[in-house]
Coordinates of C-alpha atoms in Angstrom, one line a residue:
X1 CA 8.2 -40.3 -19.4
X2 CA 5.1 -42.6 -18.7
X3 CA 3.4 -43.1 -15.9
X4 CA 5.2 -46.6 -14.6
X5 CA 8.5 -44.7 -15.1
X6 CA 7.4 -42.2 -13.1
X7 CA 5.6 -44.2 -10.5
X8 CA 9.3 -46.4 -10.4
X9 CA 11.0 -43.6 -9.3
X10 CA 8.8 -42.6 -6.5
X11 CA 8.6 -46.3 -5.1
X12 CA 12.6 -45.8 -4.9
X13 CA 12.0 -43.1 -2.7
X14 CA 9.5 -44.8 -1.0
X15 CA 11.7 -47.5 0.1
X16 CA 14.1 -45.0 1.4
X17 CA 11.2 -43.5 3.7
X18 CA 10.3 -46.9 4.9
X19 CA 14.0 -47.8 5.7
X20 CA 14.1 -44.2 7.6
X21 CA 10.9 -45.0 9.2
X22 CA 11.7 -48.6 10.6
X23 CA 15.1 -47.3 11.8
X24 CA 13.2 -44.9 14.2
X25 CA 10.8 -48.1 15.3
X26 CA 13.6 -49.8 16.4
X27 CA 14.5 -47.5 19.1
X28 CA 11.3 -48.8 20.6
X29 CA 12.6 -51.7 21.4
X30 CA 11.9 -55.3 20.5
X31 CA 9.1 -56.0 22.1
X32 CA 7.0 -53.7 20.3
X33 CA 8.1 -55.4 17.2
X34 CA 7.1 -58.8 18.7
X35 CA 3.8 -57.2 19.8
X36 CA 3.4 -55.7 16.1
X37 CA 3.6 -58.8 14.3
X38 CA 0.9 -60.6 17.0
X39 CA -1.8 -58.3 16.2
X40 CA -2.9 -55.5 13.4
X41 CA -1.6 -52.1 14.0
X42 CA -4.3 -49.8 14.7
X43 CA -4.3 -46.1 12.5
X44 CA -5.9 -43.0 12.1
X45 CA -7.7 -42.3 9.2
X46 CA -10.0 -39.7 7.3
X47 CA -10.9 -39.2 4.0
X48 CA -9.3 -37.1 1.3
X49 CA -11.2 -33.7 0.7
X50 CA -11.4 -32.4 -2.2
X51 CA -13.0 -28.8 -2.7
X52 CA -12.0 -25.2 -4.2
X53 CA -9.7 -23.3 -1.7
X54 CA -9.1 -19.0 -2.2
X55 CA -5.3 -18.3 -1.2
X56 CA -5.2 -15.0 0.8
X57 CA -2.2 -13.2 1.8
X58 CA -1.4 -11.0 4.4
X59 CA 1.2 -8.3 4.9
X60 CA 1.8 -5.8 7.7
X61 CA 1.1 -1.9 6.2
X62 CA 0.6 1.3 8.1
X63 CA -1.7 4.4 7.4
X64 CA -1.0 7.6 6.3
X65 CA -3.3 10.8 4.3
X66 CA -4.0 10.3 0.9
X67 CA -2.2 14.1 1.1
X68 CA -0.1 15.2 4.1
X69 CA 0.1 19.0 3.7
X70 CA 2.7 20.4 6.1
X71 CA 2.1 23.8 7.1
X72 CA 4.9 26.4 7.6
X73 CA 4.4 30.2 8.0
X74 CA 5.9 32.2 5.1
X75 CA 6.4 35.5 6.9
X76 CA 8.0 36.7 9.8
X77 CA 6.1 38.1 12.9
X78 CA 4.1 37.4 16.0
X79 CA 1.0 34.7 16.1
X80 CA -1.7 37.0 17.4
X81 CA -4.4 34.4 16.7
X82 CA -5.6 30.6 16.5
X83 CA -8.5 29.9 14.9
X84 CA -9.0 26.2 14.9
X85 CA -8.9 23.5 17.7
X86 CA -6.2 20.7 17.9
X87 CA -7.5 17.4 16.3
X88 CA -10.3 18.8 14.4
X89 CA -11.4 18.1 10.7
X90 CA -10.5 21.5 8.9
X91 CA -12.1 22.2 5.4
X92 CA -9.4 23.8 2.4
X93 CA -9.3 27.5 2.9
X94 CA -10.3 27.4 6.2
X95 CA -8.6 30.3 8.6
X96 CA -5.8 28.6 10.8
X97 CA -3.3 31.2 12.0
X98 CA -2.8 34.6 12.2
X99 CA 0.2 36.8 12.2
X100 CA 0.3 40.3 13.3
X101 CA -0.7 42.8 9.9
X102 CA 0.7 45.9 11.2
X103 CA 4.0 45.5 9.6
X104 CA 2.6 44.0 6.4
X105 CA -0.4 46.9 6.3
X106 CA 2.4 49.8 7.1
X107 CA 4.5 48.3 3.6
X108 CA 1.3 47.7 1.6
X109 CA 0.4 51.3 2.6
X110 CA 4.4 52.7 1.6
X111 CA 3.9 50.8 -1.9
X112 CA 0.4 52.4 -3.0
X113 CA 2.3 55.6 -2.0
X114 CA 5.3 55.3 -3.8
X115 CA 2.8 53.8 -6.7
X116 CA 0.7 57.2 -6.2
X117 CA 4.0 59.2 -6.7
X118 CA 5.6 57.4 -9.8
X119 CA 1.9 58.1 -11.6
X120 CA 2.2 61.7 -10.4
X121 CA 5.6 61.8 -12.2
X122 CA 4.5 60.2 -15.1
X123 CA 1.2 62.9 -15.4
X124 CA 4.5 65.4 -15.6
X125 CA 6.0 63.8 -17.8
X126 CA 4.0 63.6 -20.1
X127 CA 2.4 66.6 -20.0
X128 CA 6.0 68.9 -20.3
X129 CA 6.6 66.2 -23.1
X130 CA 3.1 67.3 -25.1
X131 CA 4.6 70.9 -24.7
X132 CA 8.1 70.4 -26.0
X133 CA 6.6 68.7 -28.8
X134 CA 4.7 71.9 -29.4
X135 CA 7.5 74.0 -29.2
X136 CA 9.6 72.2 -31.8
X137 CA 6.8 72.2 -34.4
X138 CA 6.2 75.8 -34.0
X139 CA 10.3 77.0 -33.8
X140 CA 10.7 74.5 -36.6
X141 CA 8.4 77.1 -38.9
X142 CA 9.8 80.1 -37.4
X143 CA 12.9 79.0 -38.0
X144 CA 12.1 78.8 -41.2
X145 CA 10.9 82.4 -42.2
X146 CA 14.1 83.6 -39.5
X147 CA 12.1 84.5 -36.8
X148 CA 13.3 82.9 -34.1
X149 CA 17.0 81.6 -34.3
X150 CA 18.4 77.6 -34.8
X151 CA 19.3 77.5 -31.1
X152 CA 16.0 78.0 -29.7
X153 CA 14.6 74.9 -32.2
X154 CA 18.2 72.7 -30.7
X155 CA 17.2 74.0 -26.8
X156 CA 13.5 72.7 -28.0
X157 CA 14.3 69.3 -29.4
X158 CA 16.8 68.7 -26.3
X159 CA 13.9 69.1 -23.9
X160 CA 11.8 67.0 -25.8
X161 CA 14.3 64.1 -25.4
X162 CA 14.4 64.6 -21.7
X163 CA 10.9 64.7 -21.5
X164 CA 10.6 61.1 -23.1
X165 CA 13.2 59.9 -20.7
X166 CA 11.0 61.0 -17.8
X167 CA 8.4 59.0 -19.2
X168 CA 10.3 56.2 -19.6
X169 CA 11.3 56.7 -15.9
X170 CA 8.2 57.2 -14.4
X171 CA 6.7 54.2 -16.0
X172 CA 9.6 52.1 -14.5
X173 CA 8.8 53.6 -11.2
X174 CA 5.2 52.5 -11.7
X175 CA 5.9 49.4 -12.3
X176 CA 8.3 49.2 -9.3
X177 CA 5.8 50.1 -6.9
X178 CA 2.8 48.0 -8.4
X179 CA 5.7 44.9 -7.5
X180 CA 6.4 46.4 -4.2
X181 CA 1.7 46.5 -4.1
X182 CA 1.9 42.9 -5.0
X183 CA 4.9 41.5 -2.5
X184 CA 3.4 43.6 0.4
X185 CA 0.1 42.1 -0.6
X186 CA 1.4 38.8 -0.5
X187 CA 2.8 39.0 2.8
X188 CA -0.1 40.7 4.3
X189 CA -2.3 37.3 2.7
X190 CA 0.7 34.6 4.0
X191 CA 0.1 36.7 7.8
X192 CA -3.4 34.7 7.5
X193 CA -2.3 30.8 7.0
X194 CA -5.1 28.8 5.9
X195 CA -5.6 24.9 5.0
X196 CA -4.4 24.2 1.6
X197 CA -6.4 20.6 2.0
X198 CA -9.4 19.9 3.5
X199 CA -8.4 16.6 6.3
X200 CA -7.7 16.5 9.9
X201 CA -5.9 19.0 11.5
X202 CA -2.8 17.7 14.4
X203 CA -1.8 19.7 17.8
X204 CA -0.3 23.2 16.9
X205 CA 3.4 23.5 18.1
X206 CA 3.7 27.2 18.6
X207 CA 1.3 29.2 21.1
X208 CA -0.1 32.8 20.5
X209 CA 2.4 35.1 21.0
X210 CA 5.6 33.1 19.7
X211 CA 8.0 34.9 16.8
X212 CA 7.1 32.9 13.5
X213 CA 9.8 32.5 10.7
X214 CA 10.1 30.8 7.5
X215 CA 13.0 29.4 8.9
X216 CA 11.8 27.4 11.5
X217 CA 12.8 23.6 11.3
X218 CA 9.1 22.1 12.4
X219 CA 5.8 22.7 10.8
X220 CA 2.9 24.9 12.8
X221 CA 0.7 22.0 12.1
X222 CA -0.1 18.9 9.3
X223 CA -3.2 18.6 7.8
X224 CA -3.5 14.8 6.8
X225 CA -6.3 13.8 4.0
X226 CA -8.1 10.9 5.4
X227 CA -11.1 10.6 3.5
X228 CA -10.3 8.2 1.6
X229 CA -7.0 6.8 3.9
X230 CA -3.7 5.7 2.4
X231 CA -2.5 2.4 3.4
X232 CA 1.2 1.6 2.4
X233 CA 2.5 -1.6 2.3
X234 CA 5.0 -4.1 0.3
X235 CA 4.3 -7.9 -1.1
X236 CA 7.3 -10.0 -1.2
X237 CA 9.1 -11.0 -4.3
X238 CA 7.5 -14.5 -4.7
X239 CA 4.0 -13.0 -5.0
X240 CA 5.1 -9.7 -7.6
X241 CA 5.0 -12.1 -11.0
X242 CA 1.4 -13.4 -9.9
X243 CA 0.4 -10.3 -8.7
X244 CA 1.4 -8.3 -12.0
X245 CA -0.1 -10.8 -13.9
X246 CA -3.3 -10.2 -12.3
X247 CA -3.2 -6.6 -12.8
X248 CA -2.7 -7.7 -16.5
X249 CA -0.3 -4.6 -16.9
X250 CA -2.7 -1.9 -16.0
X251 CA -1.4 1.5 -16.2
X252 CA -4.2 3.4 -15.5
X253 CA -4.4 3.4 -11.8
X254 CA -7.1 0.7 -12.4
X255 CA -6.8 -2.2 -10.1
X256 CA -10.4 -3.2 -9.5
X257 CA -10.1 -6.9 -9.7
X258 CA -8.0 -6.7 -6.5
X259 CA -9.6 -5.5 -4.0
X260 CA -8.4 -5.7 -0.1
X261 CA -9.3 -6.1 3.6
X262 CA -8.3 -4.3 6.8
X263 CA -7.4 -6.1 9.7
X264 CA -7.2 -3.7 12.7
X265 CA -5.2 -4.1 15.8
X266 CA -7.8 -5.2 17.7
X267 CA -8.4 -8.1 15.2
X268 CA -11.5 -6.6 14.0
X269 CA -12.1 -6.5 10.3
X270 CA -12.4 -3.2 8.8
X271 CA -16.1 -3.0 7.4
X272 CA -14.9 -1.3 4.4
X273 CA -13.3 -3.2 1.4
X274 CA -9.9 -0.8 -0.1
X275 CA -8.3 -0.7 -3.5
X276 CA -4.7 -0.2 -5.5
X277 CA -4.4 2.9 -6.5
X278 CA -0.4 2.7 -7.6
X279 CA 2.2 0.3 -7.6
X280 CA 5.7 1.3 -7.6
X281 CA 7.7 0.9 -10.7
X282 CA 10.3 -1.0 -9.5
X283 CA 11.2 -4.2 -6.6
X284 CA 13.5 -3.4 -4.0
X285 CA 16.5 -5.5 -4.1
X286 CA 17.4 -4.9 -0.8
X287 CA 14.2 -6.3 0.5
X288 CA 12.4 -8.1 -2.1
X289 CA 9.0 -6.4 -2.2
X290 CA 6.8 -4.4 -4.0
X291 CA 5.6 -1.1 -2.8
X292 CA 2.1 -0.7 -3.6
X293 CA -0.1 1.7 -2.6
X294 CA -4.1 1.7 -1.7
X295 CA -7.0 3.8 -0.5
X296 CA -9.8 3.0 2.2
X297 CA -13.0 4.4 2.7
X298 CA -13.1 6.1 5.6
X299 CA -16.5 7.9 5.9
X300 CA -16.0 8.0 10.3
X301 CA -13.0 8.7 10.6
X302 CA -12.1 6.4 12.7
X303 CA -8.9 5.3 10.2
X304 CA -5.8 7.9 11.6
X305 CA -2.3 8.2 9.8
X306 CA 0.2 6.5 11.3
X307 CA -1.9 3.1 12.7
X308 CA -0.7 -0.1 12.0
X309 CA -3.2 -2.7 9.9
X310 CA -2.4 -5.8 8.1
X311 CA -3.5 -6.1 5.1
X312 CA -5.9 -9.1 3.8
X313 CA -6.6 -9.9 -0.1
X314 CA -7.1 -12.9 -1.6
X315 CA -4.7 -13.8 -4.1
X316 CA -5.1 -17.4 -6.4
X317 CA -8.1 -19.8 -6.5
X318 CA -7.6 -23.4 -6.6
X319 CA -10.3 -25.8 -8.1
X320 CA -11.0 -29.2 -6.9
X321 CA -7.5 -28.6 -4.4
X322 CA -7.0 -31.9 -2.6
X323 CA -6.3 -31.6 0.9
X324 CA -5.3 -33.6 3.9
X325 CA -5.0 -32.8 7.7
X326 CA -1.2 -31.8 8.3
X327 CA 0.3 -34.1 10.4
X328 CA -0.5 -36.7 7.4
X329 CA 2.3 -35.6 5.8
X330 CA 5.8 -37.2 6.0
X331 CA 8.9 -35.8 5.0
X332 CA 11.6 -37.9 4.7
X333 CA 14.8 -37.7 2.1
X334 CA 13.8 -33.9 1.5
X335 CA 10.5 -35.0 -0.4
X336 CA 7.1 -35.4 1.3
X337 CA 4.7 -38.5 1.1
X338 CA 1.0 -39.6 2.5
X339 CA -0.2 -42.9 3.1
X340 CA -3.8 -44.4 2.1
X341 CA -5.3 -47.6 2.8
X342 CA -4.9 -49.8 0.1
X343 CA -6.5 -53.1 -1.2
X344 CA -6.9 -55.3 1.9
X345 CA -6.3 -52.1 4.0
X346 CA -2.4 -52.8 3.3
X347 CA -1.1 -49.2 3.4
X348 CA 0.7 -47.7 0.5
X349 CA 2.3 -44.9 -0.3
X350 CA 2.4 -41.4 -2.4
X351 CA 5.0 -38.8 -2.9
X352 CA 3.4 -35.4 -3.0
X353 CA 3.9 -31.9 -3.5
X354 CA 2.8 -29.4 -1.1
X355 CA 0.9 -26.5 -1.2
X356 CA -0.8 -23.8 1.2
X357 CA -2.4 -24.8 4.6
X358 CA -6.3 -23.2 4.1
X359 CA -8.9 -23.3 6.8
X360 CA -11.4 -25.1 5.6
X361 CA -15.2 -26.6 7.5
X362 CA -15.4 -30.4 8.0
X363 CA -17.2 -32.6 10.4
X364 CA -16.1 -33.3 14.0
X365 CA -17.3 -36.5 16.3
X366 CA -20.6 -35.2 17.2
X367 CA -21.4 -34.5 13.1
X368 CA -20.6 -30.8 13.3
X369 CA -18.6 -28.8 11.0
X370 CA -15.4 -27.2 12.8
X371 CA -12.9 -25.1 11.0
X372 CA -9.8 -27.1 10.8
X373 CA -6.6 -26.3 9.3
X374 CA -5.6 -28.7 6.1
X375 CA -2.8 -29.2 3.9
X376 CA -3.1 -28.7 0.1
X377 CA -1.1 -31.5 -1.4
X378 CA -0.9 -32.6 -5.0
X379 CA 0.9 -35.7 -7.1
X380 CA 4.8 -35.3 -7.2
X381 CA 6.6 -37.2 -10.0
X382 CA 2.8 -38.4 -11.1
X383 CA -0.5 -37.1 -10.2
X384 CA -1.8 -39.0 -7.3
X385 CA -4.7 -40.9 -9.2
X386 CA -2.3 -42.1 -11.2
X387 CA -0.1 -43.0 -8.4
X388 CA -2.9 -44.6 -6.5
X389 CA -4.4 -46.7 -9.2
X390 CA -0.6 -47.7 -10.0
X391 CA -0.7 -49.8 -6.4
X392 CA -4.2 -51.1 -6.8
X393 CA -6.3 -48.2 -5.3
X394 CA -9.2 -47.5 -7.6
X395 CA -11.8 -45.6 -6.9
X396 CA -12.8 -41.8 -6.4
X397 CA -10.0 -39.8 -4.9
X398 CA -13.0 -38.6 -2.4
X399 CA -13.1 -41.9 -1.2
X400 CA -9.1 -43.0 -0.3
X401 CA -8.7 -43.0 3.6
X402 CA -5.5 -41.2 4.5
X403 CA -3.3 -42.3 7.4
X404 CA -3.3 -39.5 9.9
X405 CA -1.8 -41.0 12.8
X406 CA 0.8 -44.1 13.2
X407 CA 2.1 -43.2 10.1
X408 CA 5.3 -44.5 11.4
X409 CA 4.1 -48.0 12.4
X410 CA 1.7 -48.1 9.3
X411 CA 5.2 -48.0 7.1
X412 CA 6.4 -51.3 8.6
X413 CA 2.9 -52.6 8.2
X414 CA 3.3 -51.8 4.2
X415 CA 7.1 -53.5 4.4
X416 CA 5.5 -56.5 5.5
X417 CA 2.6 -56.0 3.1
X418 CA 0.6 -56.3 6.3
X419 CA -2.9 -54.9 6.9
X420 CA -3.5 -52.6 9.6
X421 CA -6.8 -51.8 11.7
X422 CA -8.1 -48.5 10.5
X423 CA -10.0 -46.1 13.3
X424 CA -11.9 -43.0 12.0
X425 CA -9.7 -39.6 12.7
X426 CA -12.1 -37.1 15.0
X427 CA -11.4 -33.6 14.1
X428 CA -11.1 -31.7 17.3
X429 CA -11.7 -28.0 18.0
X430 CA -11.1 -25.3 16.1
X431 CA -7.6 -24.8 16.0
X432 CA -5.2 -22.1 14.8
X433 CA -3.9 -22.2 11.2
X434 CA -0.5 -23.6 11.0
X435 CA 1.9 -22.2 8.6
X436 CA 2.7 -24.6 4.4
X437 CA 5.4 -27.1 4.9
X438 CA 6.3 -25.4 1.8
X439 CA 6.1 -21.7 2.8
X440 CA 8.6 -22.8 5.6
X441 CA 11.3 -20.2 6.3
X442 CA 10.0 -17.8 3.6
X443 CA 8.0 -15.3 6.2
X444 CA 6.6 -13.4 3.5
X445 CA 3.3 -12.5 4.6
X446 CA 1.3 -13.7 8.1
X447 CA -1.1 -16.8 8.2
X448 CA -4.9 -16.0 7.6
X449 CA -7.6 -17.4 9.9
X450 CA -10.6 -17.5 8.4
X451 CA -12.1 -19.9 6.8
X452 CA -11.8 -21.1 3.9
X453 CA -8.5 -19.5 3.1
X454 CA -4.6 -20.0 2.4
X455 CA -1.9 -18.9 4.4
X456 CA 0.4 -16.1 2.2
X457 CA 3.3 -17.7 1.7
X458 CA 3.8 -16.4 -1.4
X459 CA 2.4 -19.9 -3.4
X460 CA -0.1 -19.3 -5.5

């Protein structure tokens, strides 16, 4: 299809806007109209930017350790001791608790006994074995010459076999008591609990002098990595094919070339930048997001498990975007248009497709820059040069004035192929980003506000 074929089915939609538009005049009565048609209808105008915009999304994550180690006694018996205080950074192998010994010493003590005894038994063993066997070797020869008779060779042999049953009961019993050693050991060790991780250590729930059991339902204390933190949080659904492609299938735990922001709850950015670390294999139907899961620098400290953050990264780049203020935009007929001065200052008209709202710097009254909030728009149906040059506007695209405000009026101007008296458009103050036309209803992420950058909505 060819640019006038193209352009012919936008100025059918076109007329339908303008049909919309002067139906809504009319409710201003008819002496407006009469007033109209007397003297040039006066419009808003500013130029149409064109510059490269960064599209950064935002969603809401929440902190936790890198490693949360939950720490449960593995004994039974009475805290006697607490060796760390509540909210302190611990290092791994670091003395937390302590459980009475006495108990654990007493069965360590029975076991090297009963290990003492078994080796004992085993000494006699052996040694009534080392005789037997003497015995058989010398009856065997007596027996032999008939000086001693067959039975005391049989009564020999029989105690020889009993002998190496002994053995072979003793060693068992050695090897009973050096597992009874090793348990009792074990339980005398789990009577000191110490941190498995190194991280920062939360408010103890028992107090010295409580019973401790392995079957308690809460932990003594959790230890929580933090150095770096672990930030959790999901992108939707609309942003998982751009995002992957991004990552360019990495599988390595490699995600350098997306690195992220912090935004705290008191609106302050985190002075340290984070990075993916995982991403989870799978999008949850239920929801529609991604799991992914990143790491922080946290040299201070000052990043605790379980705070709230939002999450900033910048997700596309747009070269030579082309961007208008908002309310420039019409929608009428479930499409969206713009108007520009054309030849003669006779306004026309441009279907366009929508993309992010960005913060970007442009010139107030006085001549200096304010951060304004501005639509990204491009051609729909046919870029917009094309479009523009189709109805006589030639020129740089830099250089077409866009009707900001009495768009309304300006669309019976353009029935009546009417010129209209253009006034320059002042940017005001600062004002807060306003979420895409085209991200509406999606809430897939939380408008940025700083400069320079898209809203999330999930549009690349």
């Amino acid at each position: 299809m060819n640019a006038n074929a193209l352009f012919g089915i936008s100025a059918g939609a076109v007329l339908c806007v303008c049909a919309s538009l002067m139906t809504s005049c009319r409710d201003g009565g008819q002496g407006a109209a009469s007033e109209q048609a007397s003297s040039p209808v006066r419009v808003k105008t500013a130029a149409l930017v064109r510059q490269d915009v960064t599209s950064t999304g935002q969603w809401y994550g929440y902190l936790r350790g890198v490693e949360d180690a939950a720490i449960r006694p593995q004994v039974t018996g009475t805290l006697v001791k607490k060796n760390y205080k509540d909210g302190s950074y611990v290092r791994e192998g670091e003395v937390l608790f302590e459980i009475d010994k006495a108990l654990f010493e007493a069965t360590l003590h029975q076991a090297q006994a009963s290990l003492a005894q078994a080796e004992g038994s085993l000494q006699q063993a052996n040694a009534a074995h080392e005789k037997n066997r003497l015995d058989v070797d010398r009856y065997t020869k007596l027996v032999a010459s008939g000086s001693v008779s067959e039975k005391n060779l049989t009564d020999s042999q029989q105690a020889l076999r009993e002998n190496e049953a002994q053995i072979l009961v003793a060693e068992a019993q050695i090897q009973a008591a050096k597992a009874q050693i090793e348990s009792a050991q074990t339980n005398l060790d789990y009577a000191t609990i110490k941190a498995p991780i190194s991280g920062i250590a939360g408010i103890a729930q028992p107090s010295v002098g409580d019973l401790l059991s392995p079957s308690m339902t809460e932990p003594l204390v959790t230890i929580s990595s933090i150095e770096p933190v672990r930030v959790d949080f999901s992108i939707p659904e609309q942003m998982v094919l751009s995002a992957l492609k991004r990552w360019n299938g990495t599988t390595d735990a490699k995600y350098e070339n997306f690195p992220f922001r912090l935004i705290l709850s008191d609106g302050s950015v985190y002075e340290h930048q984070g990075e993916i670390v995982s991403v989870d294999r799978a999008v949850n139907r239920s929801m529609g997001t991604l799991d992914v899961v990143g790491h922080v620098p946290n040299p201070n400290r000052i990043l605790r498990p379980g705070m709230a953050v939002t999450v900033q990264a910048d997700v596309s780049f747009q070269k030579d975007a082309l961007l208008v203020p908002p309310r420039a935009v019409m929608a009428r007929q479930s499409a969206d248009f713009i108007m520009v001065l054309g030849p003669g200052d006779v306004p026309v008209m441009c279907r366009v497709a929508l993309g992010n709202v960005v913060n970007v710097p442009v010139k107030d009254a006085s001549g200096r820059e304010t951060v304004q909030p501005m639509q990204v728009i491009s051609g729909q149906g046919a870029p917009l040069d094309v479009q523009l040059r189709a109805q006589g506007v030639a020129g740089a695209l830099t250089d077409v004035q866009v009707i900001v405000e009495g768009t309304a009026l300006a669309a019976l101007a353009m029935q009546a192929k009417r010129p209209v008296l253009p006034e320059p458009y002042v940017y005001e103050a600062s004002q807060p980003l306003v979420p895409s036309k085209a991200a509406a209803g999606r809430g897939s992420a939380v408008p940025d506000e700083s400069a320079g950058n898209a809203d999330a909505s999930g549009r690349d």
